[in-house]
Coordinates of C-alpha atoms and ligand atoms in Angstrom, one line a residue:
M1 CA 0.0 0.0 0.0
S2 CA 1.2 3.5 -0.8
A3 CA 2.0 5.7 2.2
V4 CA -0.7 8.3 2.9
R5 CA 0.6 11.7 1.8
P6 CA -0.3 14.9 3.5
F7 CA -3.1 16.7 1.7
E8 CA -2.0 19.7 -0.3
P9 CA -4.7 22.3 -1.1
A10 CA -5.4 23.1 -4.8
P11 CA -3.0 25.6 -6.3
A12 CA -5.2 28.5 -7.5
G13 CA -5.6 27.5 -11.2
T14 CA -8.4 30.0 -11.7
S15 CA -9.3 33.6 -10.9
L16 CA -12.9 32.6 -10.4
P17 CA -13.5 32.2 -6.6
S18 CA -16.6 29.9 -7.1
L19 CA -14.6 27.5 -9.2
A20 CA -11.5 27.6 -7.0
S21 CA -13.6 26.9 -3.9
W22 CA -15.5 24.0 -5.6
V23 CA -12.2 22.4 -6.7
A24 CA -10.8 22.8 -3.1
D25 CA -14.0 21.3 -1.6
V26 CA -13.9 18.3 -4.0
A27 CA -10.2 17.8 -3.3
A28 CA -10.8 17.9 0.5
L29 CA -13.4 15.2 0.0
T30 CA -11.6 12.9 -2.5
R31 CA -8.0 13.5 -1.2
P32 CA -6.1 13.1 -4.5
D33 CA -2.3 13.0 -4.5
R34 CA -2.1 15.9 -6.9
I35 CA -4.2 18.3 -8.8
Q36 CA -3.8 19.1 -12.5
W37 CA -5.6 22.0 -14.2
C38 CA -5.9 21.0 -17.9
D39 CA -5.0 23.6 -20.5
G40 CA -6.0 21.5 -23.6
S41 CA -2.6 21.8 -25.2
D42 CA -0.9 19.3 -27.5
R43 CA 1.8 19.0 -24.9
E44 CA -0.6 18.0 -22.2
Y45 CA -2.4 15.5 -24.5
A46 CA 0.9 13.9 -25.5
A47 CA 1.9 13.6 -21.8
L48 CA -1.4 12.0 -20.9
I49 CA -1.1 9.5 -23.7
A50 CA 2.5 8.7 -22.7
S51 CA 1.5 8.1 -19.1
M52 CA -1.4 5.8 -20.1
A53 CA 0.9 4.0 -22.5
A54 CA 3.3 3.5 -19.7
D55 CA 0.8 2.0 -17.3
G56 CA -1.1 -0.1 -19.9
T57 CA -4.3 2.0 -19.9
L58 CA -3.6 2.5 -23.6
L59 CA -2.0 0.0 -26.0
P60 CA -0.3 1.3 -29.2
L61 CA -1.9 0.4 -32.5
N62 CA 0.1 -0.2 -35.7
P63 CA 1.8 3.1 -36.3
D64 CA 2.2 2.5 -40.1
T65 CA -1.5 1.9 -40.7
H66 CA -3.0 3.9 -37.8
P67 CA -0.6 6.6 -36.7
G68 CA -1.4 8.2 -33.4
C69 CA -4.1 5.6 -32.6
W70 CA -4.5 3.8 -29.3
L71 CA -6.6 1.0 -27.9
H72 CA -8.2 1.0 -24.5
R73 CA -9.7 -2.2 -23.0
S74 CA -12.4 -1.5 -20.5
D75 CA -13.2 -3.5 -17.4
P76 CA -15.6 -6.1 -19.0
R77 CA -18.2 -5.0 -16.4
D78 CA -18.1 -1.4 -17.7
V79 CA -18.8 -1.3 -21.4
A80 CA -22.1 0.7 -21.9
R81 CA -24.4 3.3 -20.4
V82 CA -26.2 2.1 -17.3
E83 CA -29.7 3.5 -17.5
H84 CA -30.9 1.6 -14.4
L85 CA -28.1 3.4 -12.4
T86 CA -28.8 6.9 -13.9
F87 CA -30.9 9.3 -11.8
V88 CA -32.3 12.7 -12.3
C89 CA -32.6 14.4 -8.9
H90 CA -35.2 17.2 -8.9
A91 CA -36.5 18.5 -5.6
D92 CA -39.9 17.2 -6.7
A93 CA -40.1 13.7 -8.1
A94 CA -42.9 14.7 -10.4
D95 CA -40.5 17.0 -12.2
A96 CA -38.3 14.0 -13.1
G97 CA -41.3 12.2 -14.5
P98 CA -42.0 8.5 -15.1
N99 CA -39.3 8.6 -17.8
N100 CA -36.5 9.0 -15.2
H101 CA -35.2 7.3 -12.1
W102 CA -35.4 9.8 -9.3
M103 CA -33.8 10.3 -5.9
A104 CA -34.2 13.2 -3.6
P105 CA -31.2 15.6 -4.0
H106 CA -30.1 15.5 -0.4
A107 CA -30.2 11.7 -0.3
A108 CA -28.4 11.5 -3.7
H109 CA -25.7 13.9 -2.5
A110 CA -25.2 11.9 0.7
K111 CA -24.9 8.7 -1.2
M112 CA -22.5 10.0 -3.7
D113 CA -20.3 12.0 -1.2
A114 CA -19.9 8.8 0.8
L115 CA -18.6 7.0 -2.4
F116 CA -16.3 10.0 -3.3
A117 CA -14.8 10.2 0.2
G118 CA -11.1 9.5 -0.2
C119 CA -11.6 7.9 -3.6
M120 CA -8.8 9.8 -5.3
E121 CA -6.0 8.8 -2.8
G122 CA -3.0 7.8 -4.9
R123 CA -4.5 9.4 -8.0
T124 CA -4.4 12.7 -9.8
L125 CA -7.4 15.0 -9.8
Y126 CA -7.8 16.6 -13.2
V127 CA -9.7 19.8 -13.6
V128 CA -11.1 19.9 -17.1
P129 CA -12.7 23.2 -18.2
Y130 CA -14.7 22.7 -21.4
C131 CA -17.1 24.5 -23.7
M132 CA -20.0 22.7 -25.5
G133 CA -20.2 24.5 -28.8
P134 CA -18.0 27.0 -30.6
I135 CA -16.2 29.1 -27.9
G136 CA -17.6 32.4 -29.2
S137 CA -21.2 31.2 -29.7
E138 CA -24.1 32.5 -27.6
L139 CA -25.6 29.1 -28.0
A140 CA -22.6 27.4 -26.4
R141 CA -22.5 26.5 -22.7
C142 CA -19.5 25.7 -20.5
G143 CA -18.8 23.2 -17.8
V144 CA -15.9 21.9 -15.7
E145 CA -15.4 18.2 -15.2
I146 CA -13.3 17.0 -12.3
T147 CA -12.1 13.4 -12.9
D148 CA -9.4 11.0 -11.8
S149 CA -9.3 9.3 -15.1
P150 CA -6.6 10.4 -17.7
Y151 CA -8.6 8.4 -20.3
V152 CA -11.6 10.6 -19.6
V153 CA -9.4 13.7 -19.9
A154 CA -8.0 12.6 -23.3
N155 CA -11.5 11.8 -24.6
M156 CA -12.8 15.1 -23.4
R157 CA -10.1 16.8 -25.3
L158 CA -11.3 15.1 -28.5
M159 CA -15.0 15.5 -27.8
T160 CA -15.2 19.1 -26.5
R161 CA -13.4 22.5 -26.8
M162 CA -11.4 21.8 -23.6
G163 CA -8.7 23.9 -21.9
A164 CA -7.6 27.4 -21.5
D165 CA -10.1 29.1 -23.9
A166 CA -13.0 27.4 -22.2
L167 CA -11.6 28.5 -18.8
T168 CA -11.4 32.1 -19.9
R169 CA -15.0 32.0 -21.0
I170 CA -16.1 30.4 -17.7
E171 CA -14.2 33.1 -15.7
R172 CA -15.6 35.9 -17.8
E173 CA -19.2 34.6 -17.4
G174 CA -18.6 33.8 -13.8
G175 CA -17.5 37.4 -13.2
Q176 CA -20.8 38.6 -14.8
G177 CA -22.9 36.4 -12.4
G178 CA -23.1 33.5 -14.9
T179 CA -22.7 29.9 -14.0
F180 CA -21.2 26.7 -15.4
V181 CA -22.0 23.0 -15.1
R182 CA -20.1 21.2 -12.3
G183 CA -19.4 17.5 -13.2
L184 CA -17.6 15.3 -10.6
H185 CA -16.4 11.9 -11.8
S186 CA -14.3 9.1 -10.4
L187 CA -13.6 5.7 -11.7
G188 CA -14.0 4.5 -8.1
E189 CA -13.4 0.8 -8.1
L190 CA -15.3 0.1 -11.4
D191 CA -17.6 -2.0 -9.3
P192 CA -21.1 -2.2 -10.8
D193 CA -22.5 -2.3 -7.3
R194 CA -20.9 1.0 -6.4
R195 CA -21.8 2.8 -9.6
F196 CA -24.3 5.7 -10.0
I197 CA -24.7 8.6 -12.4
M198 CA -26.6 11.3 -10.6
H199 CA -27.9 14.5 -12.2
F200 CA -29.0 17.6 -10.3
P201 CA -30.6 19.8 -13.0
E202 CA -31.7 22.5 -10.6
E203 CA -28.0 22.9 -9.5
L204 CA -26.5 22.3 -13.0
A205 CA -24.4 19.5 -11.5
V206 CA -23.6 15.8 -12.1
K207 CA -21.9 13.3 -9.9
S208 CA -20.8 10.1 -11.6
Y209 CA -19.0 7.3 -9.8
G210 CA -17.7 3.8 -10.7
S211 CA -17.6 3.8 -14.5
G212 CA -15.1 4.9 -17.1
Y213 CA -17.5 4.3 -20.1
G214 CA -18.0 7.3 -22.4
G215 CA -21.7 8.0 -21.8
N216 CA -21.3 7.6 -18.0
A217 CA -17.9 9.4 -17.7
L218 CA -17.4 12.0 -20.4
L219 CA -19.7 14.3 -18.6
G220 CA -19.9 16.9 -21.3
K221 CA -21.8 14.5 -23.6
K222 CA -25.0 12.8 -22.3
C223 CA -24.9 14.2 -18.8
H224 CA -24.4 17.9 -19.7
A225 CA -25.3 18.3 -23.3
L226 CA -28.5 16.4 -23.0
R227 CA -29.8 15.8 -19.5
L228 CA -28.8 19.1 -17.9
A229 CA -29.0 21.1 -21.1
S230 CA -32.5 19.9 -21.9
Y231 CA -33.6 21.2 -18.5
Q232 CA -31.7 24.5 -19.0
A233 CA -33.1 24.8 -22.6
R234 CA -36.6 24.6 -21.3
H235 CA -36.1 27.5 -19.0
E236 CA -34.2 29.5 -21.6
G237 CA -36.4 28.8 -24.6
W238 CA -34.3 26.5 -26.7
L239 CA -34.0 22.7 -27.4
A240 CA -31.2 20.3 -26.5
E241 CA -31.7 17.2 -28.6
H242 CA -30.2 13.7 -29.4
M243 CA -29.9 14.6 -33.1
L244 CA -27.3 14.6 -35.8
I245 CA -27.0 17.7 -38.0
V246 CA -26.2 17.2 -41.7
G247 CA -26.0 19.7 -44.6
I248 CA -27.3 18.5 -48.0
E249 CA -26.0 20.5 -50.9
D250 CA -27.9 20.1 -54.1
P251 CA -26.5 20.5 -57.6
R252 CA -27.5 24.2 -57.7
G253 CA -25.3 24.8 -54.6
D254 CA -28.1 25.3 -52.2
T255 CA -27.6 23.6 -48.8
H256 CA -30.4 22.5 -46.5
Y257 CA -29.5 21.5 -43.0
I258 CA -31.4 18.6 -41.5
A259 CA -31.5 17.5 -37.8
A260 CA -32.4 13.8 -37.2
A261 CA -33.1 12.0 -34.0
F262 CA -32.5 8.2 -33.9
P263 CA -31.9 6.1 -30.7
S264 CA -28.4 5.1 -29.8
A265 CA -26.6 2.9 -32.3
C266 CA -29.3 3.3 -35.0
G267 CA -27.1 4.9 -37.7
K268 CA -26.9 8.7 -36.8
T269 CA -23.2 8.7 -37.5
N270 CA -23.8 6.9 -40.8
L271 CA -26.4 9.4 -41.9
A272 CA -24.4 12.4 -40.8
M273 CA -21.5 11.2 -43.0
L274 CA -23.4 9.8 -45.9
I275 CA -21.7 9.4 -49.3
P276 CA -24.2 10.1 -52.1
P277 CA -24.8 7.2 -54.6
P278 CA -22.7 7.5 -57.7
A279 CA -25.3 9.2 -59.9
Y280 CA -26.0 11.8 -57.2
R281 CA -22.3 12.5 -56.8
E282 CA -21.9 13.0 -60.6
A283 CA -24.9 15.3 -60.6
G284 CA -23.2 17.5 -57.9
W285 CA -24.8 16.5 -54.6
K286 CA -22.6 16.9 -51.5
V287 CA -23.1 16.0 -47.9
W288 CA -21.7 18.1 -45.0
T289 CA -21.3 16.7 -41.5
V290 CA -22.1 19.3 -38.7
G291 CA -22.7 16.8 -35.9
D292 CA -23.5 13.1 -35.4
D293 CA -25.1 12.9 -31.9
I294 CA -26.3 16.1 -30.3
C295 CA -28.0 19.3 -31.5
W296 CA -28.8 22.5 -29.7
M297 CA -31.4 24.6 -31.5
R298 CA -32.8 28.1 -30.8
P299 CA -35.3 30.3 -32.7
G300 CA -33.4 33.1 -34.5
E301 CA -34.6 36.6 -35.2
D302 CA -35.8 35.3 -38.6
G303 CA -38.2 32.8 -36.9
R304 CA -36.1 29.8 -38.1
L305 CA -34.5 27.3 -35.7
W306 CA -30.7 27.8 -35.7
A307 CA -28.6 24.8 -34.5
I308 CA -25.1 24.1 -33.3
N309 CA -23.4 20.8 -32.6
P310 CA -22.1 21.2 -29.0
E311 CA -19.5 18.5 -29.5
A312 CA -16.1 18.7 -31.2
G313 CA -15.6 15.0 -31.8
Y314 CA -17.3 11.7 -32.5
F315 CA -17.7 8.9 -30.0
G316 CA -19.0 6.4 -32.6
V317 CA -19.9 2.7 -32.6
A318 CA -17.2 0.8 -34.4
P319 CA -19.0 -2.5 -35.2
G320 CA -20.7 -2.3 -38.6
T321 CA -18.5 0.6 -39.7
S322 CA -17.0 -0.3 -43.1
A323 CA -15.9 1.0 -46.5
A324 CA -19.5 0.1 -47.6
S325 CA -21.5 1.5 -44.7
N326 CA -19.5 4.6 -43.8
P327 CA -16.3 5.3 -45.8
N328 CA -16.1 8.8 -44.3
A329 CA -16.0 7.4 -40.7
L330 CA -13.4 4.9 -41.7
A331 CA -11.2 7.6 -43.2
T332 CA -11.7 9.8 -40.1
I333 CA -10.5 7.1 -37.7
Q334 CA -7.3 6.2 -39.6
R335 CA -5.2 8.4 -37.4
D336 CA -5.2 10.1 -34.0
T337 CA -8.1 8.1 -32.6
I338 CA -8.7 6.3 -29.3
Y339 CA -10.4 3.0 -29.8
T340 CA -12.2 1.3 -27.0
N341 CA -13.0 -2.5 -26.9
V342 CA -12.2 -3.3 -30.5
A343 CA -10.4 -6.5 -31.5
L344 CA -6.9 -6.7 -33.0
I345 CA -5.5 -8.2 -36.2
D346 CA -2.1 -9.9 -35.6
D347 CA -0.2 -6.8 -36.8
D348 CA -2.0 -4.6 -34.2
Q349 CA -4.6 -3.1 -36.5
P350 CA -8.0 -2.5 -35.0
W351 CA -10.8 -4.8 -36.1
W352 CA -14.5 -5.3 -35.5
E353 CA -17.4 -7.3 -36.9
G354 CA -18.6 -5.9 -40.3
L355 CA -15.2 -4.2 -41.1
D356 CA -13.9 -6.8 -43.5
D357 CA -13.2 -10.5 -43.8
R358 CA -9.9 -10.6 -42.0
V359 CA -9.6 -12.8 -39.0
P360 CA -8.8 -11.1 -35.7
A361 CA -6.0 -12.4 -33.5
L362 CA -7.2 -11.0 -30.2
D363 CA -10.7 -10.2 -29.0
W364 CA -11.7 -7.0 -27.1
Q365 CA -10.6 -8.5 -23.8
G366 CA -7.2 -9.4 -25.2
R367 CA -7.8 -13.1 -25.4
P368 CA -6.9 -15.1 -28.4
Y369 CA -9.9 -14.9 -30.7
D370 CA -12.3 -17.8 -30.3
P371 CA -15.8 -17.4 -31.8
A372 CA -17.1 -19.5 -28.9
N373 CA -16.5 -16.5 -26.7
G374 CA -18.8 -14.3 -28.8
P375 CA -18.0 -11.3 -31.1
A376 CA -14.3 -10.4 -31.4
A377 CA -15.1 -6.7 -30.8
H378 CA -17.6 -5.7 -28.1
P379 CA -20.9 -4.8 -29.9
N380 CA -20.6 -1.4 -28.3
A381 CA -16.9 -0.9 -29.1
R382 CA -16.2 2.8 -29.8
F383 CA -13.9 5.2 -31.5
T384 CA -13.2 8.7 -30.2
V385 CA -11.9 11.2 -32.7
S386 CA -11.8 14.9 -33.5
A387 CA -14.7 15.9 -35.9
R388 CA -12.3 17.9 -38.0
Q389 CA -10.7 14.7 -39.3
C390 CA -13.9 13.7 -41.1
P391 CA -13.6 14.3 -44.9
S392 CA -17.2 15.6 -45.0
W393 CA -16.7 17.9 -41.9
S394 CA -18.6 21.1 -42.4
P395 CA -16.7 24.4 -41.6
R396 CA -20.2 25.6 -40.5
A397 CA -19.7 23.4 -37.4
E398 CA -17.5 26.3 -36.1
D399 CA -20.0 29.1 -37.1
P400 CA -21.1 30.7 -33.8
R401 CA -24.5 31.5 -35.3
G402 CA -25.1 27.8 -36.1
V403 CA -27.0 26.6 -39.1
P404 CA -30.7 27.1 -40.0
I405 CA -32.7 23.8 -39.8
S406 CA -35.0 23.0 -42.7
A407 CA -36.3 19.7 -41.6
I408 CA -36.4 17.5 -38.4
V409 CA -36.4 13.8 -38.8
F410 CA -37.4 11.2 -36.3
G411 CA -36.8 7.5 -36.7
G412 CA -36.3 4.2 -35.0
R413 CA -35.7 0.5 -35.7
R414 CA -39.2 -0.8 -36.6
A415 CA -39.2 -4.2 -38.3
S416 CA -42.9 -3.9 -39.1
L417 CA -45.7 -1.4 -39.7
V418 CA -43.8 1.9 -40.1
P419 CA -43.3 2.9 -43.7
L420 CA -40.0 4.2 -45.1
V421 CA -40.9 7.8 -44.7
F422 CA -43.8 10.1 -44.0
E423 CA -44.3 13.8 -43.2
A424 CA -46.2 15.4 -40.4
R425 CA -49.1 17.6 -41.3
D426 CA -48.0 20.4 -39.0
W427 CA -45.8 21.1 -36.0
T428 CA -48.2 19.6 -33.4
H429 CA -48.5 16.4 -35.5
G430 CA -44.7 16.3 -35.8
V431 CA -44.3 16.6 -32.0
L432 CA -46.7 13.7 -31.6
I433 CA -44.7 11.7 -34.2
G434 CA -41.6 12.4 -32.1
A435 CA -43.3 11.6 -28.8
A436 CA -44.6 8.3 -30.2
M437 CA -41.2 7.1 -31.5
G438 CA -40.5 3.5 -30.9
S439 CA -37.4 1.4 -31.5
E440 CA -35.7 -1.9 -30.8
T441 CA -33.0 -1.6 -28.1
T442 CA -29.3 -1.8 -29.0
A443 CA -26.0 -2.6 -27.2
A444 CA -25.4 1.1 -26.4
A445 CA -27.0 0.5 -23.0
T446 CA -26.8 -2.6 -20.8
G447 CA -29.9 -4.8 -20.9
A448 CA -31.8 -6.9 -23.5
V449 CA -31.1 -6.0 -27.1
G450 CA -33.9 -6.0 -29.8
V451 CA -36.8 -5.2 -27.5
M452 CA -39.2 -2.6 -28.8
R453 CA -39.7 0.3 -26.5
R454 CA -41.1 3.9 -26.8
D455 CA -38.1 6.3 -27.1
P456 CA -39.6 9.7 -27.6
M457 CA -37.4 11.9 -29.8
A458 CA -34.7 9.3 -29.0
M459 CA -34.5 11.1 -25.6
K460 CA -35.8 8.3 -23.3
P461 CA -32.4 7.9 -21.7
F462 CA -31.4 11.6 -21.9
C463 CA -34.3 13.9 -21.1
G464 CA -33.5 15.7 -17.8
Y465 CA -37.1 16.3 -16.8
N466 CA -40.7 15.0 -17.1
F467 CA -41.5 14.1 -20.7
A468 CA -45.0 15.6 -20.4
D469 CA -43.3 19.0 -19.7
Y470 CA -40.8 18.3 -22.5
F471 CA -43.5 17.7 -25.1
A472 CA -45.3 20.9 -23.9
H473 CA -42.0 22.7 -24.4
W474 CA -41.7 21.4 -27.9
L475 CA -45.3 22.5 -28.6
S476 CA -44.5 26.0 -27.4
F477 CA -42.3 26.7 -30.3
D478 CA -45.3 27.0 -32.6
T479 CA -45.8 30.8 -32.2
P480 CA -47.0 33.4 -34.7
G481 CA -44.0 34.3 -36.9
A482 CA -42.2 31.1 -36.3
K483 CA -40.7 29.5 -39.5
L484 CA -40.4 26.0 -38.1
P485 CA -38.8 23.1 -39.9
K486 CA -41.0 20.4 -41.5
I487 CA -41.1 17.2 -39.5
F488 CA -40.6 13.7 -41.0
H489 CA -40.4 10.2 -39.7
V490 CA -38.2 7.5 -41.4
N491 CA -37.7 3.8 -40.9
W492 CA -34.5 2.4 -42.5
F493 CA -35.1 -0.9 -40.7
R494 CA -38.3 -2.3 -42.2
K495 CA -38.1 -6.0 -42.8
G496 CA -39.8 -8.3 -45.2
D497 CA -41.6 -11.6 -44.4
D498 CA -38.2 -13.4 -44.8
G499 CA -36.7 -11.2 -42.1
T500 CA -34.3 -9.3 -44.4
F501 CA -34.1 -5.5 -44.6
L502 CA -36.2 -4.1 -47.5
W503 CA -34.4 -0.8 -47.9
P504 CA -30.7 -0.7 -48.8
G505 CA -30.0 2.3 -46.5
F506 CA -26.7 4.1 -46.1
G507 CA -25.9 6.2 -49.2
D508 CA -29.3 5.5 -50.7
N509 CA -30.9 7.3 -47.8
L510 CA -30.1 10.4 -49.7
R511 CA -33.0 9.6 -52.0
V512 CA -35.3 10.0 -49.0
L513 CA -33.6 13.2 -47.9
E514 CA -34.0 14.6 -51.5
W515 CA -37.7 14.0 -51.3
M516 CA -37.8 15.8 -47.9
I517 CA -36.0 18.8 -49.4
G518 CA -38.4 18.8 -52.3
R519 CA -41.2 18.9 -49.8
V520 CA -39.6 21.8 -47.9
D521 CA -39.1 23.7 -51.2
G522 CA -42.7 22.8 -52.3
R523 CA -41.6 20.7 -55.3
A524 CA -42.2 17.1 -54.3
N525 CA -45.5 15.2 -54.2
A526 CA -47.1 13.2 -51.5
V527 CA -50.4 11.5 -50.7
E528 CA -52.4 12.6 -47.6
T529 CA -53.2 9.7 -45.2
P530 CA -54.4 9.8 -41.5
I531 CA -50.8 9.2 -40.4
G532 CA -49.4 12.1 -42.5
Y533 CA -48.1 12.7 -46.0
L534 CA -46.6 9.6 -47.7
P535 CA -44.7 9.6 -51.0
T536 CA -45.6 6.9 -53.5
D537 CA -42.6 5.0 -55.0
A538 CA -42.9 7.3 -58.0
D539 CA -42.2 10.4 -55.8
L540 CA -38.7 9.2 -54.9
N541 CA -35.8 8.7 -57.2
L542 CA -35.3 4.9 -57.0
E543 CA -33.3 4.6 -60.2
G544 CA -30.5 2.2 -59.9
I545 CA -31.7 0.3 -56.9
A546 CA -33.5 -3.1 -57.0
L547 CA -36.8 -3.1 -55.1
S548 CA -39.3 -5.8 -55.7
G549 CA -43.0 -4.9 -56.1
D550 CA -43.7 -6.3 -52.6
A551 CA -40.9 -4.3 -51.1
R552 CA -42.2 -1.1 -52.7
A553 CA -45.8 -1.9 -51.5
T554 CA -44.4 -2.4 -47.9
L555 CA -42.0 0.5 -47.8
F556 CA -44.5 3.0 -49.2
G557 CA -47.7 1.4 -47.9
F558 CA -50.0 2.2 -45.1
D559 CA -51.6 -0.6 -43.0
R560 CA -54.8 0.9 -41.6
A561 CA -55.5 -1.9 -39.1
G562 CA -51.9 -1.9 -37.9
W563 CA -52.0 1.8 -37.4
Q564 CA -55.3 1.7 -35.5
A565 CA -53.5 -0.6 -32.9
E566 CA -50.4 1.6 -32.9
L567 CA -52.5 4.8 -32.2
A568 CA -54.3 3.0 -29.4
S569 CA -50.9 2.0 -27.9
I570 CA -49.6 5.6 -28.3
G571 CA -52.7 6.8 -26.4
T572 CA -52.0 4.4 -23.6
Y573 CA -48.4 5.6 -23.5
L574 CA -49.4 9.3 -23.3
D575 CA -51.8 8.5 -20.5
E576 CA -48.9 7.1 -18.4
Y577 CA -47.9 10.7 -17.8
G578 CA -51.3 11.6 -16.3
P579 CA -52.8 15.1 -16.4
R580 CA -49.4 16.8 -17.0
M581 CA -49.5 15.5 -20.6
P582 CA -50.4 18.5 -22.8
Q583 CA -54.0 18.3 -24.0
G584 CA -52.9 19.4 -27.5
L585 CA -50.9 16.2 -27.9
K586 CA -53.6 14.0 -26.6
E587 CA -56.2 15.7 -28.9
E588 CA -53.8 15.1 -31.9
Q589 CA -53.6 11.4 -31.0
Q590 CA -57.3 11.1 -30.6
W591 CA -57.9 13.0 -33.9
I592 CA -55.7 10.6 -35.9
A593 CA -57.3 7.6 -34.1
I594 CA -60.7 8.9 -35.3
C595 CA -59.4 9.4 -38.9
L596 CA -58.2 5.9 -38.9
K597 CA -61.6 4.4 -38.2
Ligands
OXD601 C1 -24.1 7.5 -27.6 C2 -25.3 6.9 -27.1 O1 -23.0 7.1 -27.2 O2 -26.4 7.4 -27.5 O3 -24.1 8.4 -28.4 O4 -25.3 5.9 -26.3
MN602 MN1 -26.1 9.1 -28.8

């Protein structure tokens, strides 16, 4: 055992008294050996990487094929988000809603502080100031994460604007009475029985203990940019959403920005980095990636919604990423990338299921690969990389004003019933479509995979307050003078009777986006049905893809009996929220149910 060192108070790494005293209080509780204020420099990143390489936290990958790339192997009990251990601690349980686990703030603080007591002995406490969004943007918001994990610090550097500039903004805003998100994280013992992710929206604070996994530990991402930000956004009149942002440039040079919400591991990164089919490329279509996971939107003076991606990097799912599914992602992660829980080829190249037909040598736990042990890469294996490395990266991602949103897309994995695409009649109908979203669960969270659950706006694990109030907040954007985006629903995952996917997906999804843009510009046709406007197969450009008559009928069809049952189930779901559920949404559901009779 290492000798107990006398505690040294934090050197004043900031001129902001509230930040200095918080760091000192945390240090007094957690008793680290040393405190490091992170400046976000290349030198600091290199030193962090070197220390993790020295103690085996990171393993070097093949420097010829993957320069600057590293592999981290997680504790096998710590590989995904833990929704059952994630709490939203409002003073009043009703404010958290049935969509969240709740604990009273005083009880949650007591529980967490007991875990944090002395937990950093022998470790370094890193103070990580960060900004979510371009540093100079009014839409951006700042936070400080305290962590004892150098892996978290290195990932935060890739995923956020982290370091000295963020600290300057925090100090300036603090001096003007502003505030910042306080995130406290420790790896603890990585014991699942001593693991909790607690959010305190009313205090703009997070306490996360016992996990090093991205969604639980990189506190700028899900904890700040979604759970706390959604709450903050409601009070400040904006939206914090689990959405990608992609720019679609047509052959005339006009770019429409689309925000799309899909549940975790349902292809947001692929859609954000889509490569147009050959004929579209030749015609001059281009795709620009602004963000792949989170979108903050606010009405501008012109009445449109303006959006930023609060993140600066991608924390993407590796399995399934290939030259066919997402060549841009593959090019992005060829260098300067941290891989987590992927397998290795015998020359230390990273590998995962779906990449290619090479045979891995070691699985994600470092064991000689044996198919009897399951997949070589963990199904939720990840890459962390700076967004700027993406060939389709949009310079507008740095625009402090953000980008104007033309269309919002909701979607999930639905093997049956839900057609390829349909359009909401108006904003209220669109909010209902988002509220009713359903999807089959994936490996991004622990628990059963492939079970259909309602995941409104893909925010089920991420909304920091009662969904009923959240839907009311969405509805409130429909004001006189607002020029709101059109709302659509897509389903790339419809299956035929033989269980195979009917729609080719990936680059061909641009055909669907082209129809949406046509609808936004008033050029494309659709048929009105009780569930919204549907294109016929003649309204989309399907040239060059093979779709049988049956596939067309299913993808563009509308099954009245099936939708009657779906609307009844949506009604039951909305009722779970009791009288807080906005009447306007219930009336919309009832109206569609009547139209379906
Ligand atoms: C993610 C997730 O990591 O949604 O983006 O789980
Ligand atoms: Mn996500």
